[in-house]
Amino acid sequence: MAADKNYLWWQSGIIYQIYPRSFQDSNGDGVGDLQGIRQRLDYLQWLGVDAVWVSPIYPSPMADFGYDISDYTGIHPLFGTMADFDELLQDVHRRGMKLILDLVPNHTSDQHPWFLESRSSKNNPKRDWYIWEDAKPDGSAPNNWLSVFGGSGWEWDEQTGQFYYHAFLKEQPDLNWRNPEVQQAMFDVMRFWLDKGVDGFRVDVMWHMIKDKQLRDNPPNPDYSPEMATYEKLTPAFSTDQPEIHDIVQKMRQVTDAYNERVLIGEIYLPIHRLVTYYGPDNNGAHLPFNFMLLNLPWNARQIASAVDEYEGALPEGGWPNWVLGNHDKPRIASRVGRAQARVAAMLLLTLRGTPTLYYGDEIEMTDVAIPADEIQDPQGLNMPGLNLSRDPARTPMQWNDAENAGFTTGTPWLRLPPNNSRINVEKQKDDPHAMLSLYRRLIALRRSEPALRTGDYLPVMAEGNVMAYLRKHEDTKLLIVLNMGHQTCYFKPGNMHLQGTVLLATDPEREGKLVQEQIILQADEGLIIRLQL
Ligand code: NOJ
């Protein structure tokens, strides 16, 4: 593990996200599992990542593929048993790596015993564990809040004659985090896993967890247009990002801090100035409020450079940055920017200041896989047909080799693989110096060996046309990163610095070891890391 004095593992390390359904199937049922992940730990160690975050593995009716949990302290039989989990955790630790679990505290499954009790009668002791409200006098929902997955956020319960709120599916009722019993129950869940030795949590939809006490209507979104998800019709001013959330996050942090060096990561889609408030007023909030800027920005050198500057400038003192290039909810980077630029993106992700999170498969240039309409499984895609919102294309099985089903399963995979994966797989790429996998592995190794990349300062150099350039600096080491974010050859000639150095690492390995002086001709889609001579 890359250890720096004064930096914790989640600051100096690299996180790798596994979507467990799709990583490795060990028993031929077509769905990935915990033993499958165990079998692939050698690969992750070879790749050089420090920590693995695994999306939900708990018992769940799978209405939202595990983000609808019916037992927070169990393991879904599809993924294995608690014994499998313990073995996985041990093996991860034995390799000097860390294991981060997904915590989904905003909502449970509608099949969770808490909700079954809560919905059983109006005076059940757990009634107030969820958000129950009377209908308006005309029988309509208590307010205009929408579900992220389409339609109203309110579901009528015939039996008890009230509505309950669900920010996502109706099968995912929101917990009432104003209720101290709910808080304690979820903190106990955290302790259960922390006691086992889990190294931290990625907290699902952290900014959703508390809603306006008066349940005021959300205002219309002036930027809405019909090709957007219906949820975008309103600005969620009263259903998300409420001031009281910070108290809750601080309490979660206290639970985490009772253990040694555990991490609290928040999934938060908010503009930068709101996002950084989740570090907490005294850095007592989330350690890493996920920074999703690279998922959403247009792929444009100037826009990215200025957003990086804005982010760096907005971080509170002591707040540690982080970067994400892909996850199980967004189109894959190689589909979004193209395969050639995905290499530049890899260099960007692994040379910016702050903890990088990699999404499985991006390291072998996996692209979104077209899923025929009758095979769509994601509820977000099914509920809003025609808007192209299914997340299945970015969740397809990991491609390990060019055998049938790419070595993912001996059975029928739960989601189809692309028709031809003869080049896009681990086995083909692992010894090919020009392959994406080699680029990722070399970038990771360099980041691990160069304190300037791991924890050094970030200094912008320039952003003009398609070129973005910046320095990473640690003591006497200065590394210059120059990225051509376009498909044409271009020049880089810094006006404000003396340029002399050696190419340490390049998207085109042939460039490595070459001297550069005064100016650089950048090939199309090229990225260089240059060690400057002082
Ligand atoms: C965010 C998760 O990343 C996503 O996959 C899920 O559907 C929603 N939260 C609801 O839990």
PDB file of N, CA and C and ligand atoms in Angstrom, residues 64 67 107 149 168 172 202 204-205 267 328-329 391 395, ligand 1:
ATOM      1  N   ASP A  64     -34.314  -2.630  -7.459  1.00  0.00           N
ATOM      2  CA  ASP A  64     -33.300  -1.695  -7.958  1.00  0.00           C
ATOM      3  C   ASP A  64     -31.911  -2.333  -7.811  1.00  0.00           C
ATOM      4  N   TYR A  67     -30.132  -1.929  -4.405  1.00  0.00           N
ATOM      5  CA  TYR A  67     -30.298  -0.654  -3.694  1.00  0.00           C
ATOM      6  C   TYR A  67     -31.674  -0.591  -2.997  1.00  0.00           C
ATOM      7  N   HIS A 107     -33.296   4.838   2.172  1.00  0.00           N
ATOM      8  CA  HIS A 107     -34.509   4.050   1.960  1.00  0.00           C
ATOM      9  C   HIS A 107     -34.223   2.582   2.177  1.00  0.00           C
ATOM     10  N   PHE A 149     -37.095   8.066 -10.308  1.00  0.00           N
ATOM     11  CA  PHE A 149     -37.334   7.039 -11.322  1.00  0.00           C
ATOM     12  C   PHE A 149     -38.662   7.232 -12.072  1.00  0.00           C
ATOM     13  N   PHE A 168     -37.139   7.150  -4.769  1.00  0.00           N
ATOM     14  CA  PHE A 168     -36.814   6.292  -5.911  1.00  0.00           C
ATOM     15  C   PHE A 168     -38.045   5.436  -6.225  1.00  0.00           C
ATOM     16  N   GLN A 172     -39.027   1.293  -2.719  1.00  0.00           N
ATOM     17  CA  GLN A 172     -37.912   1.826  -1.914  1.00  0.00           C
ATOM     18  C   GLN A 172     -38.396   2.988  -1.038  1.00  0.00           C
ATOM     19  N   ARG A 202     -19.499   3.744   1.281  1.00  0.00           N
ATOM     20  CA  ARG A 202     -19.941   4.714   0.300  1.00  0.00           C
ATOM     21  C   ARG A 202     -21.420   4.874   0.612  1.00  0.00           C
ATOM     22  N   ASP A 204     -25.059   5.913   0.004  1.00  0.00           N
ATOM     23  CA  ASP A 204     -25.974   6.163  -1.110  1.00  0.00           C
ATOM     24  C   ASP A 204     -26.768   7.458  -0.876  1.00  0.00           C
ATOM     25  N   VAL A 205     -26.958   8.224  -1.921  1.00  0.00           N
ATOM     26  CA  VAL A 205     -27.754   9.472  -1.956  1.00  0.00           C
ATOM     27  C   VAL A 205     -27.759  10.254  -0.628  1.00  0.00           C
ATOM     28  N   GLU A 267     -22.272   9.825  -1.613  1.00  0.00           N
ATOM     29  CA  GLU A 267     -22.737   9.993  -2.993  1.00  0.00           C
ATOM     30  C   GLU A 267     -23.595  11.250  -3.022  1.00  0.00           C
ATOM     31  N   HIS A 328     -21.840   3.040 -11.854  1.00  0.00           N
ATOM     32  CA  HIS A 328     -22.880   2.154 -12.365  1.00  0.00           C
ATOM     33  C   HIS A 328     -24.161   2.905 -12.737  1.00  0.00           C
ATOM     34  N   ASP A 329     -24.172   4.217 -12.590  1.00  0.00           N
ATOM     35  CA  ASP A 329     -25.363   5.004 -12.921  1.00  0.00           C
ATOM     36  C   ASP A 329     -25.199   5.844 -14.182  1.00  0.00           C
ATOM     37  N   ARG A 391     -29.661   2.182 -17.236  1.00  0.00           N
ATOM     38  CA  ARG A 391     -28.261   2.128 -16.813  1.00  0.00           C
ATOM     39  C   ARG A 391     -27.623   0.771 -17.109  1.00  0.00           C
ATOM     40  N   ARG A 395     -23.480  -1.532 -17.073  1.00  0.00           N
ATOM     41  CA  ARG A 395     -23.407  -2.521 -15.985  1.00  0.00           C
ATOM     42  C   ARG A 395     -23.147  -3.927 -16.496  1.00  0.00           C
TER      43      ARG A 395
HETATM   44  C1  NOJ B   1     -27.826   5.794  -6.162  1.00  0.00           C
HETATM   45  C2  NOJ B   1     -27.313   4.491  -6.672  1.00  0.00           C
HETATM   46  O1  NOJ B   1     -26.012   4.663  -7.151  1.00  0.00           O
HETATM   47  C3  NOJ B   1     -28.291   4.021  -7.725  1.00  0.00           C
HETATM   48  O2  NOJ B   1     -27.808   2.926  -8.445  1.00  0.00           O
HETATM   49  C4  NOJ B   1     -29.596   3.729  -7.061  1.00  0.00           C
HETATM   50  O3  NOJ B   1     -30.545   3.393  -8.028  1.00  0.00           O
HETATM   51  C5  NOJ B   1     -30.108   4.943  -6.274  1.00  0.00           C
HETATM   52  N1  NOJ B   1     -29.073   5.570  -5.517  1.00  0.00           N
HETATM   53  C6  NOJ B   1     -31.169   4.546  -5.320  1.00  0.00           C
HETATM   54  O4  NOJ B   1     -30.596   3.831  -4.250  1.00  0.00           O
END
